[in-house]
XYZ file of C-alpha atoms in Angstrom:
554
model
C 91.954 -140.551 99.766
C 92.686 -136.904 100.594
C 93.920 -135.377 97.339
C 95.319 -132.344 99.167
C 98.162 -134.512 100.363
C 101.159 -134.876 98.141
C 101.179 -131.347 96.715
C 103.287 -129.831 99.504
C 106.557 -130.030 97.609
C 105.229 -128.485 94.370
C 105.606 -124.879 95.575
C 107.866 -123.234 98.118
C 107.166 -124.603 101.629
C 107.315 -121.133 103.226
C 104.555 -119.869 100.951
C 102.301 -122.774 101.976
C 103.009 -122.087 105.648
C 102.074 -118.412 105.269
C 98.825 -119.357 103.530
C 97.956 -121.815 106.311
C 98.665 -119.108 108.899
C 96.289 -116.641 107.201
C 93.574 -119.264 106.779
C 93.869 -120.491 110.368
C 93.749 -116.952 111.799
C 90.551 -116.319 109.850
C 88.973 -119.481 111.239
C 90.020 -118.688 114.807
C 88.144 -115.377 114.823
C 84.972 -116.993 113.527
C 85.136 -119.920 115.932
C 85.592 -117.592 118.922
C 82.447 -115.677 117.951
C 80.417 -118.860 117.578
C 81.325 -120.495 120.865
C 78.103 -121.537 122.466
C 76.039 -120.831 119.315
C 74.659 -123.385 116.863
C 72.941 -121.230 114.242
C 72.646 -123.513 111.136
C 72.892 -120.592 108.696
C 76.085 -119.351 110.309
C 77.555 -122.843 110.380
C 76.695 -123.298 106.702
C 78.286 -119.958 105.842
C 81.416 -120.924 107.763
C 81.595 -124.254 105.877
C 81.351 -122.409 102.539
C 84.149 -120.052 103.630
C 86.322 -123.006 104.604
C 85.767 -124.643 101.217
C 86.624 -121.381 99.446
C 89.818 -121.005 101.454
C 90.746 -124.642 100.746
C 90.202 -124.094 97.006
C 92.350 -120.943 97.083
C 95.129 -122.829 98.840
C 94.962 -125.609 96.252
C 95.137 -123.139 93.366
C 98.158 -121.448 94.931
C 99.867 -124.827 95.258
C 99.395 -125.667 91.575
C 102.569 -124.794 89.607
C 102.195 -121.725 87.389
C 103.052 -123.706 84.247
C 100.204 -126.136 85.003
C 97.752 -123.286 85.598
C 98.765 -121.715 82.281
C 98.389 -125.093 80.572
C 94.858 -125.586 81.935
C 93.800 -122.093 80.797
C 95.295 -122.717 77.339
C 93.697 -126.177 77.211
C 90.299 -124.690 78.073
C 90.585 -121.977 75.423
C 91.294 -124.519 72.683
C 88.355 -126.687 73.797
C 86.082 -123.627 73.490
C 87.500 -122.820 70.043
C 87.327 -126.473 68.861
C 90.930 -126.125 67.706
C 91.503 -129.828 66.943
C 95.045 -129.286 65.639
C 96.237 -127.643 68.888
C 94.240 -130.083 71.022
C 96.072 -132.976 69.380
C 99.426 -131.614 70.601
C 98.010 -130.686 74.022
C 96.521 -134.153 74.501
C 99.353 -136.292 73.149
C 102.380 -134.265 74.206
C 101.866 -131.424 76.691
C 99.630 -133.289 79.134
C 102.007 -136.257 79.280
C 105.111 -134.076 79.708
C 103.523 -132.226 82.634
C 102.457 -135.554 84.118
C 106.061 -136.801 83.996
C 107.342 -133.591 85.586
C 104.790 -132.979 88.361
C 102.358 -135.878 88.721
C 104.257 -139.135 88.346
C 103.364 -140.301 91.857
C 100.351 -138.157 92.712
C 97.074 -137.237 91.035
C 96.478 -134.090 89.041
C 94.574 -131.336 90.921
C 90.905 -132.189 91.390
C 88.463 -130.613 88.952
C 86.790 -128.561 91.691
C 90.084 -126.833 92.481
C 90.810 -125.815 88.882
C 87.187 -124.725 88.256
C 87.943 -121.016 88.944
C 90.657 -121.101 86.245
C 88.125 -122.167 83.569
C 85.098 -120.141 84.713
C 83.467 -123.285 86.096
C 82.949 -124.648 82.560
C 81.237 -127.995 83.278
C 81.921 -129.503 79.850
C 85.642 -128.830 80.158
C 85.660 -130.079 83.769
C 83.984 -133.337 82.676
C 86.661 -133.837 80.005
C 89.361 -132.923 82.533
C 87.988 -135.487 85.017
C 88.179 -138.130 82.287
C 91.940 -137.455 82.059
C 92.220 -137.111 85.844
C 90.784 -140.570 86.571
C 92.595 -142.162 83.634
C 95.894 -140.898 85.107
C 94.995 -142.452 88.479
C 94.251 -145.810 86.813
C 97.480 -145.615 84.813
C 100.023 -144.331 87.342
C 98.448 -144.869 90.784
C 96.058 -147.320 92.471
C 92.370 -146.386 92.178
C 90.225 -146.695 95.302
C 86.606 -147.844 95.214
C 85.564 -144.165 95.417
C 87.696 -143.375 92.333
C 85.994 -146.223 90.466
C 82.519 -144.984 91.370
C 83.271 -141.320 90.617
C 84.904 -142.136 87.292
C 81.793 -144.089 86.284
C 79.601 -141.123 87.237
C 81.824 -138.815 85.185
C 81.515 -141.060 82.121
C 77.735 -141.048 82.608
C 77.818 -137.216 82.657
C 79.981 -137.111 79.513
C 77.855 -139.545 77.503
C 74.594 -138.004 78.715
C 75.850 -134.620 77.482
C 76.799 -136.078 74.079
C 73.727 -138.294 73.596
C 70.909 -136.401 75.323
C 71.545 -132.747 74.464
C 69.099 -130.877 72.224
C 70.841 -131.423 68.919
C 74.528 -132.214 68.247
C 76.865 -130.740 70.860
C 79.350 -128.030 69.758
C 82.444 -130.061 70.596
C 85.303 -131.410 68.501
C 88.150 -133.571 69.786
C 91.122 -135.330 68.117
C 90.482 -138.875 66.869
C 93.138 -140.206 69.256
C 91.301 -138.793 72.281
C 87.918 -140.059 71.040
C 89.369 -143.567 70.675
C 90.985 -143.333 74.110
C 87.649 -142.294 75.671
C 85.981 -145.473 74.363
C 89.050 -147.611 75.076
C 89.428 -146.318 78.641
C 85.680 -146.608 79.305
C 85.845 -150.321 78.441
C 89.142 -150.802 80.298
C 87.707 -149.313 83.509
C 84.589 -151.471 83.127
C 86.832 -154.530 82.714
C 88.976 -153.461 85.671
C 85.919 -152.934 87.892
C 84.424 -156.335 87.000
C 87.646 -158.094 87.970
C 88.006 -155.915 91.095
C 84.418 -156.699 92.140
C 84.938 -160.458 91.802
C 88.067 -160.505 93.984
C 86.559 -160.270 97.464
C 89.329 -161.979 99.388
C 91.052 -158.890 100.875
C 88.114 -156.465 100.886
C 86.728 -154.867 104.039
C 83.084 -155.260 105.020
C 82.550 -151.607 104.120
C 83.821 -152.169 100.562
C 81.671 -155.284 100.136
C 78.639 -153.345 101.409
C 79.341 -150.562 98.862
C 79.582 -153.098 96.038
C 76.397 -154.850 97.159
C 74.443 -151.589 97.395
C 75.672 -150.227 94.032
C 75.238 -153.136 91.627
C 74.191 -150.726 88.849
C 77.640 -149.064 88.853
C 79.694 -150.323 85.887
C 76.952 -152.832 85.041
C 77.350 -154.754 81.787
C 73.977 -153.424 80.608
C 74.931 -149.763 81.097
C 78.246 -150.164 79.216
C 76.640 -151.977 76.287
C 73.823 -149.417 76.262
C 76.307 -146.532 75.880
C 78.172 -148.214 73.007
C 75.023 -149.211 71.102
C 73.507 -145.743 71.684
C 76.570 -144.047 70.178
C 76.345 -146.346 67.148
C 72.639 -145.615 66.711
C 72.985 -141.854 67.212
C 75.803 -141.566 64.687
C 74.101 -143.836 62.124
C 77.582 -145.226 61.551
C 76.281 -148.675 60.538
C 74.203 -147.103 57.757
C 77.151 -144.934 56.721
C 79.504 -147.916 56.478
C 76.930 -149.959 54.560
C 76.496 -147.189 51.983
C 80.286 -146.750 51.700
C 80.759 -150.523 51.275
C 78.562 -150.429 48.179
C 80.357 -147.432 46.680
C 77.994 -144.721 47.931
C 78.678 -141.483 49.810
C 78.685 -141.818 53.612
C 77.397 -138.250 54.015
C 74.078 -139.217 52.441
C 73.348 -141.671 55.260
C 74.959 -139.645 58.080
C 72.004 -137.568 59.260
C 72.211 -134.591 61.612
C 74.449 -136.262 64.188
C 76.510 -138.605 62.011
C 77.733 -135.714 59.864
C 79.616 -134.339 62.887
C 83.128 -135.808 63.367
C 82.561 -136.228 67.122
C 79.529 -138.500 66.685
C 80.817 -140.282 63.588
C 84.126 -141.315 65.181
C 82.633 -142.151 68.596
C 80.102 -144.370 66.820
C 82.811 -146.017 64.737
C 85.093 -146.599 67.728
C 82.107 -148.018 69.635
C 81.872 -150.793 67.016
C 85.505 -151.721 67.774
C 84.617 -151.363 71.463
C 81.789 -153.895 71.081
C 84.149 -156.283 69.284
C 86.289 -156.087 72.411
C 83.453 -156.310 74.986
C 81.798 -159.331 73.360
C 85.211 -160.993 73.153
C 85.762 -160.306 76.869
C 82.384 -161.899 77.567
C 83.363 -164.982 75.536
C 80.876 -164.472 72.668
C 83.283 -164.651 69.729
C 80.618 -165.036 67.043
C 78.845 -161.841 68.131
C 82.229 -160.107 68.452
C 83.032 -160.773 64.777
C 79.425 -160.024 63.809
C 79.987 -156.435 64.977
C 82.568 -156.082 62.173
C 80.141 -156.952 59.370
C 80.324 -153.503 57.775
C 83.998 -152.807 58.470
C 86.520 -154.010 55.934
C 89.954 -154.972 57.230
C 92.177 -152.877 54.997
C 94.519 -149.890 55.172
C 91.761 -147.451 54.170
C 89.529 -148.341 57.140
C 88.917 -145.597 59.698
C 90.502 -147.651 62.497
C 93.855 -147.336 60.684
C 93.912 -143.602 61.525
C 94.675 -144.383 65.178
C 97.502 -146.879 65.740
C 96.181 -148.155 69.088
C 92.762 -148.781 67.530
C 94.395 -150.518 64.551
C 96.330 -152.884 66.835
C 93.325 -153.523 69.107
C 91.084 -154.395 66.152
C 93.400 -157.071 64.789
C 94.180 -158.454 68.255
C 90.518 -159.143 69.058
C 89.660 -160.322 65.530
C 92.615 -162.733 65.630
C 91.794 -163.941 69.138
C 88.127 -164.525 68.243
C 89.188 -166.570 65.213
C 91.571 -168.596 67.369
C 88.861 -169.428 69.916
C 86.531 -170.448 67.056
C 89.220 -172.910 65.823
C 89.798 -170.889 62.662
C 93.562 -170.933 63.123
C 94.453 -170.040 59.521
C 92.397 -166.828 59.752
C 93.862 -166.060 63.190
C 97.397 -166.498 61.815
C 96.598 -164.167 58.932
C 95.227 -161.478 61.278
C 98.149 -161.671 63.732
C 100.755 -161.773 60.955
C 99.274 -158.717 59.238
C 99.330 -156.490 62.321
C 102.740 -157.734 63.511
C 104.242 -156.791 60.135
C 102.596 -153.366 60.505
C 104.006 -152.878 64.036
C 107.497 -153.902 62.886
C 107.446 -151.518 59.917
C 106.180 -148.533 61.928
C 108.145 -149.193 65.122
C 110.344 -146.107 64.715
C 107.255 -143.882 64.816
C 105.816 -145.561 67.924
C 108.801 -144.472 70.022
C 107.428 -140.920 69.937
C 103.988 -142.055 71.086
C 102.868 -142.120 74.712
C 101.352 -145.552 73.883
C 104.697 -147.067 72.824
C 104.834 -149.521 75.752
C 101.204 -150.539 75.342
C 101.612 -151.264 71.605
C 104.802 -153.258 72.257
C 103.117 -155.344 74.965
C 100.156 -156.082 72.695
C 102.635 -157.086 69.977
C 104.380 -159.517 72.357
C 101.014 -161.022 73.309
C 100.124 -161.529 69.648
C 103.444 -163.320 69.054
C 102.487 -165.698 71.884
C 99.039 -166.278 70.333
C 100.671 -166.765 66.925
C 102.958 -169.427 68.443
C 99.872 -171.251 69.768
C 98.163 -171.099 66.364
C 101.267 -172.284 64.495
C 101.629 -175.216 66.904
C 98.010 -176.223 66.193
C 98.039 -175.403 62.473
C 101.557 -175.345 60.923
C 101.643 -172.636 58.238
C 104.260 -170.737 56.223
C 104.864 -167.246 57.646
C 106.397 -164.002 56.489
C 110.172 -164.383 56.821
C 110.616 -161.555 59.346
C 107.656 -162.699 61.444
C 108.945 -166.284 61.411
C 112.394 -165.098 62.505
C 110.973 -163.044 65.407
C 108.671 -165.882 66.417
C 111.562 -168.350 66.564
C 113.621 -165.860 68.534
C 110.875 -165.233 71.102
C 109.094 -168.586 71.299
C 111.288 -171.148 69.529
C 111.690 -173.251 72.658
C 107.967 -173.042 73.408
C 107.098 -174.189 69.875
C 109.310 -177.258 70.294
C 107.721 -178.162 73.643
C 104.188 -177.713 72.277
C 104.892 -180.530 69.786
C 105.648 -183.014 72.586
C 102.174 -184.250 73.432
C 101.007 -184.001 77.034
C 104.259 -182.307 78.037
C 103.269 -179.274 75.956
C 99.928 -178.643 77.703
C 101.519 -176.488 80.423
C 103.237 -174.390 77.719
C 99.928 -173.847 75.914
C 98.376 -172.786 79.229
C 101.188 -170.374 80.150
C 101.131 -168.681 76.734
C 97.335 -168.479 76.733
C 97.136 -166.900 80.210
C 99.845 -164.388 79.273
C 98.339 -163.365 75.944
C 94.562 -163.704 76.376
C 92.323 -160.710 77.183
C 91.417 -160.245 80.858
C 87.984 -161.845 80.547
C 85.061 -160.574 82.595
C 81.961 -162.057 84.157
C 78.784 -160.211 83.043
C 77.301 -160.447 86.526
C 78.896 -159.841 89.891
C 79.238 -162.406 92.673
C 76.238 -163.432 94.762
C 76.829 -161.277 97.844
C 74.065 -163.086 99.751
C 75.762 -166.484 99.520
C 79.142 -166.649 101.354
C 79.890 -170.066 99.821
C 79.600 -168.788 96.253
C 81.941 -165.900 97.118
C 84.601 -168.314 98.336
C 84.248 -170.582 95.295
C 84.257 -167.906 92.562
C 86.662 -168.710 89.712
C 88.643 -166.141 87.739
C 87.039 -165.741 84.277
C 90.351 -166.048 82.400
C 91.060 -169.397 84.097
C 87.594 -170.557 83.053
C 88.248 -169.652 79.401
C 91.745 -171.166 79.571
C 90.159 -174.427 80.740
C 87.811 -174.397 77.712
C 90.685 -173.703 75.317
C 92.953 -176.384 76.808
C 90.163 -178.959 76.422
C 90.286 -178.248 72.666
C 94.099 -178.511 72.672
C 93.959 -181.916 74.427
C 91.694 -183.243 71.669
C 94.479 -182.765 69.145
C 97.537 -183.251 71.317
C 98.694 -186.350 69.350
C 98.370 -184.708 65.920
C 102.000 -183.389 65.689
C 103.350 -186.876 66.478
C 100.926 -188.555 64.065
C 101.860 -186.079 61.366
C 105.590 -186.706 61.779
C 105.081 -190.506 61.313
C 102.654 -190.232 58.406
C 105.027 -187.974 56.437
C 107.544 -190.836 56.328
C 105.261 -193.379 54.597
C 102.854 -193.760 51.695
C 101.043 -196.721 53.280
C 101.125 -198.005 56.817
C 99.205 -200.563 58.874
C 97.067 -199.423 61.792
C 98.629 -201.988 64.120
C 102.156 -200.953 63.164
C 101.531 -197.263 63.835
C 99.677 -198.077 67.074
C 102.773 -199.978 68.217
C 104.994 -196.988 67.418
C 102.717 -194.682 69.404
C 102.175 -197.183 72.215
C 98.371 -196.906 72.066
C 95.514 -199.278 71.211
C 94.493 -199.567 67.510
C 90.948 -198.461 68.441
C 92.302 -195.291 70.076
C 94.531 -194.691 67.030
C 91.506 -194.822 64.717
C 89.850 -192.139 66.874
C 92.978 -189.981 66.756
C 93.225 -190.338 62.967
C 89.612 -189.197 62.598
C 90.347 -186.230 64.868
C 93.394 -185.397 62.714
C 91.210 -185.563 59.602
C 88.550 -183.329 61.129
C 90.967 -180.760 62.615
C 92.824 -180.381 59.322
C 89.673 -178.892 57.756
C 88.894 -175.325 58.781
C 86.618 -172.549 57.686
C 88.779 -169.949 55.955
C 87.816 -166.398 54.996
C 88.111 -165.329 51.373
C 85.532 -162.568 50.980
C 82.378 -161.198 52.577
C 81.949 -160.682 56.321
C 84.460 -162.025 58.826
C 82.147 -164.867 59.829
C 81.897 -166.172 56.270
C 84.354 -168.590 54.709
C 84.847 -171.895 52.902
C 85.959 -175.152 54.463
C 89.434 -176.004 53.196
C 92.248 -178.396 54.075
C 94.959 -176.540 55.969
C 97.392 -179.439 56.296
C 100.102 -180.384 53.796
C 99.238 -184.028 54.409
C 96.181 -186.082 53.431
C 95.298 -189.735 54.057
C 92.464 -192.225 54.022
C 91.658 -195.400 55.960
C 90.886 -198.561 54.033
C 90.287 -201.599 56.208
C 93.399 -201.766 58.414
C 95.668 -199.710 56.180
C 96.421 -195.984 56.141
C 97.035 -194.615 52.644
C 98.980 -191.338 52.792
C 99.104 -188.761 50.011
C 100.151 -185.158 49.656
C 97.332 -182.672 50.047
C 96.674 -179.977 47.473
C 99.049 -177.730 49.399
C 101.789 -180.356 49.353
C 101.227 -181.041 45.648
C 101.367 -177.343 44.855
C 104.796 -176.996 46.488
C 105.884 -180.255 44.844
C 104.835 -179.018 41.407
C 106.631 -175.739 42.035
C 109.793 -177.660 42.929
C 109.594 -179.769 39.753
C 109.076 -176.671 37.605
C 112.172 -175.090 39.077
C 114.383 -178.156 39.411
C 116.511 -177.188 36.392
C 117.283 -173.825 37.997
C 118.342 -175.570 41.208
C 120.575 -177.953 39.261
C 122.258 -175.015 37.478
C 122.828 -173.236 40.819
C 124.303 -176.392 42.386
C 126.537 -176.951 39.330
C 127.780 -173.350 39.520
C 128.642 -173.743 43.200
C 130.558 -176.941 42.474
C 132.589 -175.194 39.728
C 133.524 -172.393 42.158
C 134.706 -174.896 44.743
C-alpha cells in the first residue's frame, strides 16, 4: 500500500501542486543530463535526491498541529516525563487520530524522522502506535503484519539486549498495551495465516517462506524473557510472604519499565496459554499473583478486566463452574461500579464488549451450575440472557444456544503451528481453532444435558422408583442410572478457598443430594439446601410478624 495516498486533503491543494511542480522541474533537469548515460553512482545519487524530495513533500503535507505534537511527544520521551506522556498517549494521540487519521494511517516513521532528529528509539515507539492504529481503524496488509513484527523485535531487542537497563520510562497503560497488542497481533496473524481460501499465490508464498514471523516460539520467548529479566516472579514471591519486593528486584527489576513489562507478561502468558487451549498452564502462570484489589493488574482497567476474563474462562473449561462464576461476577460488579469512569477512556468500547462476553459465559456457567448471584448481576443477566437461560434448560434443544453463546464469548483461539503448505488437501480441510474448542466444550455439555430435567423432578420427591422416573423421562432404566451417576459426579467440583488458583477442595455445588438403593432413589437436601432451610426456620417468626402486619394494614 502506498502511504503517500490519502494525505492530499490534509493541506491546501494548491500548496501540494506547487511542491509537485518544483520537484518535477528538478527531476526533469537531471533526467535530461543523464539521457544515454548509466553511471551507477549518478543513478544512486538521483535516487537519494528523489527520496529526500519525497520526504520533504510528506512533511509539508503533515498538519502543523500534528508536527508540533510529534516534537512535543519526542521531547517528553527524552525527558522520561511519565505524567505528560500519560496525557499524550491516552488523550492527545487519540484526539488527533479522530480529527486527521480516522480513515488513513498516520505518517510513516521515515517521514517524521527529521522532526525528531532521527531518534531510533522514539521512531520504534512511534511505529508501535502507527501499526496499532492500522490494525484498529484500517485493514492491515501482509506487509504491515511483517513490518509490525519486525518493529516489535527491534523494541524488545532494545529493552532486553542493551548493555544495562535502558533509560526509558513509559506510563503503565502504554506498557500494558504494548504487551496486549503484541499478543493480539500474534493472534490475528495466526488466524490470518490459517485462512488461505482467498489468498493469492504470492501471499501464500510469502507465508511459506517466512514461517518464523509471528511464530509461537518467538512470542513465548519474548514474554518469558521479560519475566526473567525483571525477576518479577521472585519479587512477587517475596511480597507474597510479607517481604520487600525491592530486595529481590535486581538491577533491571528495580526499574519501573522492566518491572511492569515483566508483570504484564505474566498476564500475557495467562492469555496465550488460554488461546492455545492449555488452561492448567494458563492458571499456573498466576501462582504468585493474588486476585485482589491491591494487585498490580488493578492499576490498569483493561489489564484488570483481561485477567479475570481469562481466569474465569480457564476455570469454565476445566469444569470448575463455581470458581468461574465467582471470577466473572467479581469483575462484572467492578465494571458496573466504575462504568462512569470508563466513558472517558479510549478503551470504553473494548471494556464494554468484554463485559458482554463475560455475561454470556456467566449464563453458560449458571445453566450448568445453578448458583445464587449478586442481585444487580442477576438482574442484568436476566435482562440480557433470560431467554437463553430458559432454552439451555430444555435438553437437546438448548445445545445450539450453548454453542452460539460460546462462539460469541470465547477467545479467538489459535493454532500453535501454521498449515502444511506442502499438502493442498490439508489446506482445504483446516478447521478453525475456535470451532474445534467449541466442539470439545459441547461434548461436555451433552454429558449433562439431562441434569436440569432430572433436578426438577427430584426436587418434588423424597423417594422415587427408578422405573417411575424413567417413564416420566421416556428413557430406559439403565440409561437413567447412568444419568443419575453423571448428575452425582457433576455436582461435585473443585472449589478454590486459598492458595494458588489451581488448588481447591472438592465440594458439592448442588442444593440437592440423593442416593440409589436397589431400585429406589432417596432424595435429601444437600448441605447448601439444609443451610438455607435452617436459616428459614430461624427467621420464620420474623416472617410471620411481617405477614401479620401486612394483613392488619389491608
